[in-house]
mmCIF file of C-alpha atoms and ligand atoms in Angstrom:
data_model
loop_
_atom_site.group_PDB
_atom_site.id
_atom_site.type_symbol
_atom_site.label_atom_id
_atom_site.label_comp_id
_atom_site.label_asym_id
_atom_site.label_seq_id
_atom_site.Cartn_x
_atom_site.Cartn_y
_atom_site.Cartn_z
ATOM 1 C CA MET A 864 -30.299 60.947 -26.002
ATOM 2 C CA MET A 865 -29.302 64.620 -25.656
ATOM 3 C CA LEU A 866 -29.162 66.809 -28.659
ATOM 4 C CA SER A 867 -29.114 70.522 -29.261
ATOM 5 C CA ILE A 868 -30.807 71.674 -32.410
ATOM 6 C CA PRO A 869 -29.880 75.148 -33.660
ATOM 7 C CA ASP A 870 -32.067 77.642 -35.479
ATOM 8 C CA VAL A 871 -35.467 76.134 -34.982
ATOM 9 C CA LEU A 872 -36.708 79.756 -35.358
ATOM 10 C CA ASN A 873 -35.017 82.390 -37.498
ATOM 11 C CA ALA A 874 -34.538 86.013 -36.340
ATOM 12 C CA GLU A 875 -37.778 87.292 -37.589
ATOM 13 C CA GLN A 876 -39.865 84.445 -36.127
ATOM 14 C CA LEU A 877 -38.065 84.840 -32.852
ATOM 15 C CA GLN A 878 -38.768 88.542 -32.626
ATOM 16 C CA GLN A 879 -42.462 87.966 -33.333
ATOM 17 C CA CYS A 880 -42.691 85.374 -30.540
ATOM 18 C CA ARG A 881 -40.669 87.441 -28.095
ATOM 19 C CA ALA A 882 -42.868 90.450 -28.571
ATOM 20 C CA ALA A 883 -46.055 88.334 -27.998
ATOM 21 C CA LEU A 884 -44.537 86.591 -24.925
ATOM 22 C CA GLU A 885 -43.378 89.774 -23.261
ATOM 23 C CA GLY A 886 -46.998 91.017 -23.213
ATOM 24 C CA GLY A 887 -48.239 87.608 -21.998
ATOM 25 C CA ASN A 888 -50.474 86.996 -18.950
ATOM 26 C CA TRP A 889 -47.835 85.203 -16.793
ATOM 27 C CA GLN A 890 -49.159 83.080 -13.973
ATOM 28 C CA ASP A 891 -47.630 81.249 -10.992
ATOM 29 C CA GLY A 892 -46.165 77.960 -12.327
ATOM 30 C CA ARG A 893 -47.076 76.184 -9.155
ATOM 31 C CA LEU A 894 -50.673 76.120 -10.328
ATOM 32 C CA THR A 895 -49.781 73.291 -12.715
ATOM 33 C CA ALA A 896 -47.202 71.505 -10.516
ATOM 34 C CA GLY A 897 -47.945 67.917 -9.369
ATOM 35 C CA HIS A 898 -47.475 66.659 -5.835
ATOM 36 C CA GLN A 899 -43.756 66.176 -6.239
ATOM 37 C CA ALA A 900 -43.036 69.333 -8.219
ATOM 38 C CA VAL A 901 -44.934 71.815 -6.097
ATOM 39 C CA ASN A 902 -42.109 72.158 -3.581
ATOM 40 C CA VAL A 903 -39.349 72.776 -6.050
ATOM 41 C CA LYS A 904 -41.067 74.848 -8.749
ATOM 42 C CA ALA A 905 -40.886 78.677 -8.669
ATOM 43 C CA ASN A 906 -41.478 80.097 -12.130
ATOM 44 C CA GLN A 907 -44.191 81.645 -14.182
ATOM 45 C CA GLN A 908 -46.178 80.136 -16.925
ATOM 46 C CA LEU A 909 -48.809 81.009 -19.495
ATOM 47 C CA ALA A 910 -52.111 79.176 -18.875
ATOM 48 C CA GLN A 911 -52.575 76.206 -21.137
ATOM 49 C CA ASP A 912 -55.922 77.609 -22.335
ATOM 50 C CA ASP A 913 -54.546 81.143 -22.940
ATOM 51 C CA PRO A 914 -55.111 81.879 -26.710
ATOM 52 C CA LEU A 915 -51.498 83.052 -26.863
ATOM 53 C CA THR A 916 -50.303 79.603 -25.715
ATOM 54 C CA GLN A 917 -52.305 77.926 -28.401
ATOM 55 C CA GLN A 918 -51.346 80.416 -31.145
ATOM 56 C CA LEU A 919 -47.566 80.295 -30.455
ATOM 57 C CA GLY A 920 -47.639 76.597 -29.736
ATOM 58 C CA ASP A 921 -49.172 75.909 -33.252
ATOM 59 C CA PHE A 922 -46.626 78.127 -34.741
ATOM 60 C CA ILE A 923 -43.744 76.236 -33.146
ATOM 61 C CA LEU A 924 -45.202 72.895 -34.110
ATOM 62 C CA ALA A 925 -45.373 74.099 -37.711
ATOM 63 C CA CYS A 926 -41.715 75.262 -37.566
ATOM 64 C CA LEU A 927 -40.580 71.844 -36.125
ATOM 65 C CA ALA A 928 -42.463 69.947 -38.834
ATOM 66 C CA GLN A 929 -40.367 71.778 -41.336
ATOM 67 C CA HIS A 930 -37.126 71.160 -39.517
ATOM 68 C CA PRO A 931 -35.284 68.037 -40.919
ATOM 69 C CA ARG A 932 -32.868 67.666 -37.909
ATOM 70 C CA PHE A 933 -35.707 67.749 -35.366
ATOM 71 C CA MET A 934 -37.738 65.274 -37.383
ATOM 72 C CA ALA A 935 -34.694 62.938 -37.879
ATOM 73 C CA ALA A 936 -33.731 63.101 -34.191
ATOM 74 C CA ALA A 937 -37.105 62.919 -32.484
ATOM 75 C CA LEU A 938 -39.088 60.807 -35.029
ATOM 76 C CA PRO A 939 -42.196 62.278 -33.523
ATOM 77 C CA LEU A 940 -45.486 60.430 -33.442
ATOM 78 C CA LYS A 941 -47.288 62.912 -31.158
ATOM 79 C CA VAL A 942 -46.264 66.175 -29.517
ATOM 80 C CA VAL A 943 -47.798 67.716 -26.419
ATOM 81 C CA PRO A 944 -48.959 71.283 -27.234
ATOM 82 C CA PRO A 945 -46.023 73.550 -26.422
ATOM 83 C CA ARG A 946 -46.202 75.587 -23.072
ATOM 84 C CA PHE A 947 -44.284 78.626 -22.061
ATOM 85 C CA ASN A 948 -42.462 79.602 -18.909
ATOM 86 C CA ARG A 949 -40.574 82.601 -17.581
ATOM 87 C CA TYR A 950 -37.846 82.456 -14.856
ATOM 88 C CA ALA A 951 -36.855 85.721 -13.256
ATOM 89 C CA GLU A 952 -35.901 87.149 -9.836
ATOM 90 C CA GLY A 953 -34.573 83.931 -8.485
ATOM 91 C CA GLY A 954 -36.986 81.799 -10.322
ATOM 92 C CA THR A 955 -35.930 78.100 -10.361
ATOM 93 C CA TYR A 956 -37.140 74.585 -10.717
ATOM 94 C CA GLY A 957 -35.390 71.976 -8.560
ATOM 95 C CA ASP A 958 -34.506 68.417 -9.422
ATOM 96 C CA HIS A 959 -37.365 66.367 -10.834
ATOM 97 C CA ILE A 960 -38.246 63.802 -13.481
ATOM 98 C CA ASP A 961 -41.091 64.762 -15.859
ATOM 99 C CA ASN A 962 -44.469 63.001 -15.866
ATOM 100 C CA ALA A 963 -44.636 59.887 -18.082
ATOM 101 C CA VAL A 964 -47.991 60.644 -19.614
ATOM 102 C CA PHE A 965 -49.685 63.914 -20.551
ATOM 103 C CA SER A 966 -53.317 64.553 -21.440
ATOM 104 C CA VAL A 967 -54.055 67.063 -24.190
ATOM 105 C CA PRO A 968 -56.645 69.446 -22.694
ATOM 106 C CA GLY A 969 -60.009 69.326 -24.428
ATOM 107 C CA THR A 970 -59.305 66.049 -26.141
ATOM 108 C CA PRO A 971 -59.316 62.406 -25.174
ATOM 109 C CA HIS A 972 -55.610 62.032 -26.368
ATOM 110 C CA ARG A 973 -52.846 60.902 -23.995
ATOM 111 C CA ILE A 974 -49.180 61.245 -25.024
ATOM 112 C CA ARG A 975 -46.283 59.298 -23.539
ATOM 113 C CA ALA A 976 -43.261 61.602 -22.905
ATOM 114 C CA ASP A 977 -40.214 59.916 -24.430
ATOM 115 C CA LEU A 978 -38.326 63.218 -25.136
ATOM 116 C CA SER A 979 -38.481 66.526 -23.362
ATOM 117 C CA ALA A 980 -37.731 69.697 -25.280
ATOM 118 C CA THR A 981 -36.892 73.245 -24.297
ATOM 119 C CA LEU A 982 -36.890 76.009 -26.942
ATOM 120 C CA PHE A 983 -35.009 79.142 -25.735
ATOM 121 C CA PHE A 984 -36.381 82.613 -26.427
ATOM 122 C CA SER A 985 -33.909 84.744 -24.467
ATOM 123 C CA GLU A 986 -30.417 85.504 -25.593
ATOM 124 C CA LEU A 987 -27.517 84.352 -23.441
ATOM 125 C CA GLU A 988 -26.492 87.853 -22.330
ATOM 126 C CA GLU A 989 -30.027 88.754 -21.198
ATOM 127 C CA TYR A 990 -29.894 86.635 -18.006
ATOM 128 C CA GLU A 991 -27.553 85.045 -15.515
ATOM 129 C CA GLY A 992 -28.150 81.529 -14.149
ATOM 130 C CA GLY A 993 -31.065 79.678 -15.531
ATOM 131 C CA GLU A 994 -29.024 76.781 -16.824
ATOM 132 C CA LEU A 995 -30.895 73.557 -17.576
ATOM 133 C CA VAL A 996 -29.005 70.884 -15.830
ATOM 134 C CA VAL A 997 -29.733 67.340 -17.120
ATOM 135 C CA GLN A 998 -27.911 64.661 -15.268
ATOM 136 C CA ASP A 999 -24.984 66.978 -14.516
ATOM 137 C CA GLN A 1000 -24.785 68.516 -18.060
ATOM 138 C CA ARG A 1001 -25.308 72.203 -17.910
ATOM 139 C CA ILE A 1002 -27.206 73.585 -20.905
ATOM 140 C CA LYS A 1003 -27.658 77.208 -21.912
ATOM 141 C CA LEU A 1004 -28.399 77.851 -25.566
ATOM 142 C CA PRO A 1005 -28.933 80.968 -27.672
ATOM 143 C CA ALA A 1006 -32.527 82.226 -28.558
ATOM 144 C CA GLY A 1007 -34.076 80.098 -31.248
ATOM 145 C CA HIS A 1008 -32.128 76.953 -30.287
ATOM 146 C CA LEU A 1009 -33.747 73.839 -28.837
ATOM 147 C CA ILE A 1010 -32.480 71.082 -26.531
ATOM 148 C CA LEU A 1011 -33.946 67.585 -26.759
ATOM 149 C CA TYR A 1012 -33.280 65.114 -23.958
ATOM 150 C CA SER A 1013 -34.718 61.870 -22.604
ATOM 151 C CA SER A 1014 -37.784 62.409 -20.418
ATOM 152 C CA GLY A 1015 -36.566 59.838 -17.981
ATOM 153 C CA SER A 1016 -33.579 62.104 -17.006
ATOM 154 C CA LEU A 1017 -33.307 63.830 -13.637
ATOM 155 C CA HIS A 1018 -33.068 67.625 -14.420
ATOM 156 C CA ARG A 1019 -33.513 71.077 -12.921
ATOM 157 C CA VAL A 1020 -33.372 74.752 -13.807
ATOM 158 C CA GLU A 1021 -30.877 76.850 -11.904
ATOM 159 C CA PRO A 1022 -32.063 80.064 -10.270
ATOM 160 C CA VAL A 1023 -32.110 83.029 -12.583
ATOM 161 C CA THR A 1024 -30.190 85.781 -10.736
ATOM 162 C CA ARG A 1025 -30.380 88.579 -13.268
ATOM 163 C CA GLY A 1026 -32.837 89.330 -16.237
ATOM 164 C CA ALA A 1027 -35.470 86.925 -17.434
ATOM 165 C CA ARG A 1028 -35.349 83.511 -19.183
ATOM 166 C CA LEU A 1029 -38.256 82.862 -21.500
ATOM 167 C CA ALA A 1030 -38.667 79.453 -23.059
ATOM 168 C CA SER A 1031 -41.108 77.028 -24.493
ATOM 169 C CA PHE A 1032 -41.245 73.343 -23.321
ATOM 170 C CA PHE A 1033 -43.075 70.289 -24.529
ATOM 171 C CA TRP A 1034 -42.816 66.596 -24.780
ATOM 172 C CA VAL A 1035 -42.642 64.146 -27.702
ATOM 173 C CA GLN A 1036 -43.939 60.644 -28.024
ATOM 174 C CA SER A 1037 -41.570 59.189 -30.499
ATOM 175 C CA LEU A 1038 -42.213 56.488 -33.112
ATOM 176 C CA VAL A 1039 -39.185 54.780 -31.597
ATOM 177 C CA ARG A 1040 -39.599 54.477 -27.919
ATOM 178 C CA GLN A 1041 -36.173 53.291 -27.008
ATOM 179 C CA ASP A 1042 -33.410 55.919 -26.769
ATOM 180 C CA GLU A 1043 -30.615 53.557 -28.059
ATOM 181 C CA GLN A 1044 -32.576 52.533 -31.126
ATOM 182 C CA ARG A 1045 -33.491 56.182 -31.914
ATOM 183 C CA SER A 1046 -29.757 57.163 -31.541
ATOM 184 C CA VAL A 1047 -28.680 54.396 -33.976
ATOM 185 C CA LEU A 1048 -31.275 55.548 -36.488
ATOM 186 C CA LEU A 1049 -30.040 59.181 -36.195
ATOM 187 C CA GLU A 1050 -26.414 58.193 -36.671
ATOM 188 C CA LEU A 1051 -27.416 56.104 -39.747
ATOM 189 C CA ASP A 1052 -29.486 59.009 -41.069
ATOM 190 C CA ASP A 1053 -26.581 61.453 -40.604
ATOM 191 C CA SER A 1054 -24.241 59.010 -42.507
ATOM 192 C CA ILE A 1055 -26.746 58.586 -45.340
ATOM 193 C CA GLN A 1056 -27.142 62.391 -45.677
ATOM 194 C CA ALA A 1057 -23.324 62.841 -45.774
ATOM 195 C CA LEU A 1058 -22.928 60.074 -48.386
ATOM 196 C CA ARG A 1059 -25.643 61.649 -50.426
ATOM 197 C CA GLN A 1060 -23.456 64.730 -50.806
ATOM 198 C CA GLN A 1061 -20.234 62.796 -51.515
ATOM 199 C CA VAL A 1062 -21.369 59.815 -53.708
ATOM 200 C CA PRO A 1063 -24.915 60.660 -54.862
ATOM 201 C CA ASP A 1064 -25.038 57.922 -57.448
ATOM 202 C CA SER A 1065 -23.738 55.117 -55.354
ATOM 203 C CA PRO A 1066 -25.983 51.953 -55.342
ATOM 204 C CA GLU A 1067 -24.862 51.284 -51.712
ATOM 205 C CA LEU A 1068 -26.549 54.540 -50.828
ATOM 206 C CA VAL A 1069 -29.859 52.987 -52.013
ATOM 207 C CA ARG A 1070 -29.184 49.866 -50.015
ATOM 208 C CA LEU A 1071 -28.258 51.836 -46.843
ATOM 209 C CA THR A 1072 -31.471 53.949 -47.155
ATOM 210 C CA GLY A 1073 -33.325 50.669 -47.395
ATOM 211 C CA ILE A 1074 -31.648 49.415 -44.263
ATOM 212 C CA TYR A 1075 -32.584 52.673 -42.430
ATOM 213 C CA HIS A 1076 -36.291 52.129 -43.406
ATOM 214 C CA ASN A 1077 -36.242 48.433 -42.559
ATOM 215 C CA LEU A 1078 -34.784 49.199 -39.037
ATOM 216 C CA LEU A 1079 -37.379 51.889 -38.515
ATOM 217 C CA ARG A 1080 -40.072 49.403 -39.669
ATOM 218 C CA GLN A 1081 -38.860 46.926 -36.993
ATOM 219 C CA TRP A 1082 -38.650 49.471 -34.207
ATOM 220 C CA THR A 1083 -41.629 51.804 -34.835
ATOM 221 C CA GLN A 1084 -44.734 51.672 -32.599
ATOM 222 C CA THR A 1085 -47.724 53.666 -33.736
HETATM 223 NI NI1 NI B 489 -39.009 69.118 -16.181
#
């Protein structure tokens, strides 16, 4: 599954986050890299226990919960608290696959990463390079847009050769673990939403909606 979701944040929300991030206390990203990643990671991050991380992370989670397209695509059960990174001056993150399970600091909770997400805070013209490359697809989205992709995918961030690339990243444990099943549900949901516009009174719409929920019931793990 690979999906870009536009306008997770509006212009005003974006500007507030940007202002806060630019004054952030950025630290060497290698502090949080695992054994594999430490050799390929060269970026900056906000500490996970930085109050700004928690404040902006909560804000992003609230925005996502209100976003129908994100909810329909990810079918989130649990979300790892969002983190923040900054790539500048050649900053890069070489090929890797994300960890399978994340602990939530300060809690006993563990979250399986089914989907990886990057929310972009920098406009396209503000930096050069910095593409997220997921299994040979090159992704660079405008500020406020989000990319969702399977956590099992090999991916990297190309070196940023001019300017700075600010982003948030996090992982989702989905109600539906299998990518293929989640994709079927999203296509069915999209079709139902379109029919709701075209033939709102159709009895078949009721039946199709029932089929959606019955498939979800079969495939959901909580
Ligand atoms: Ni990664």
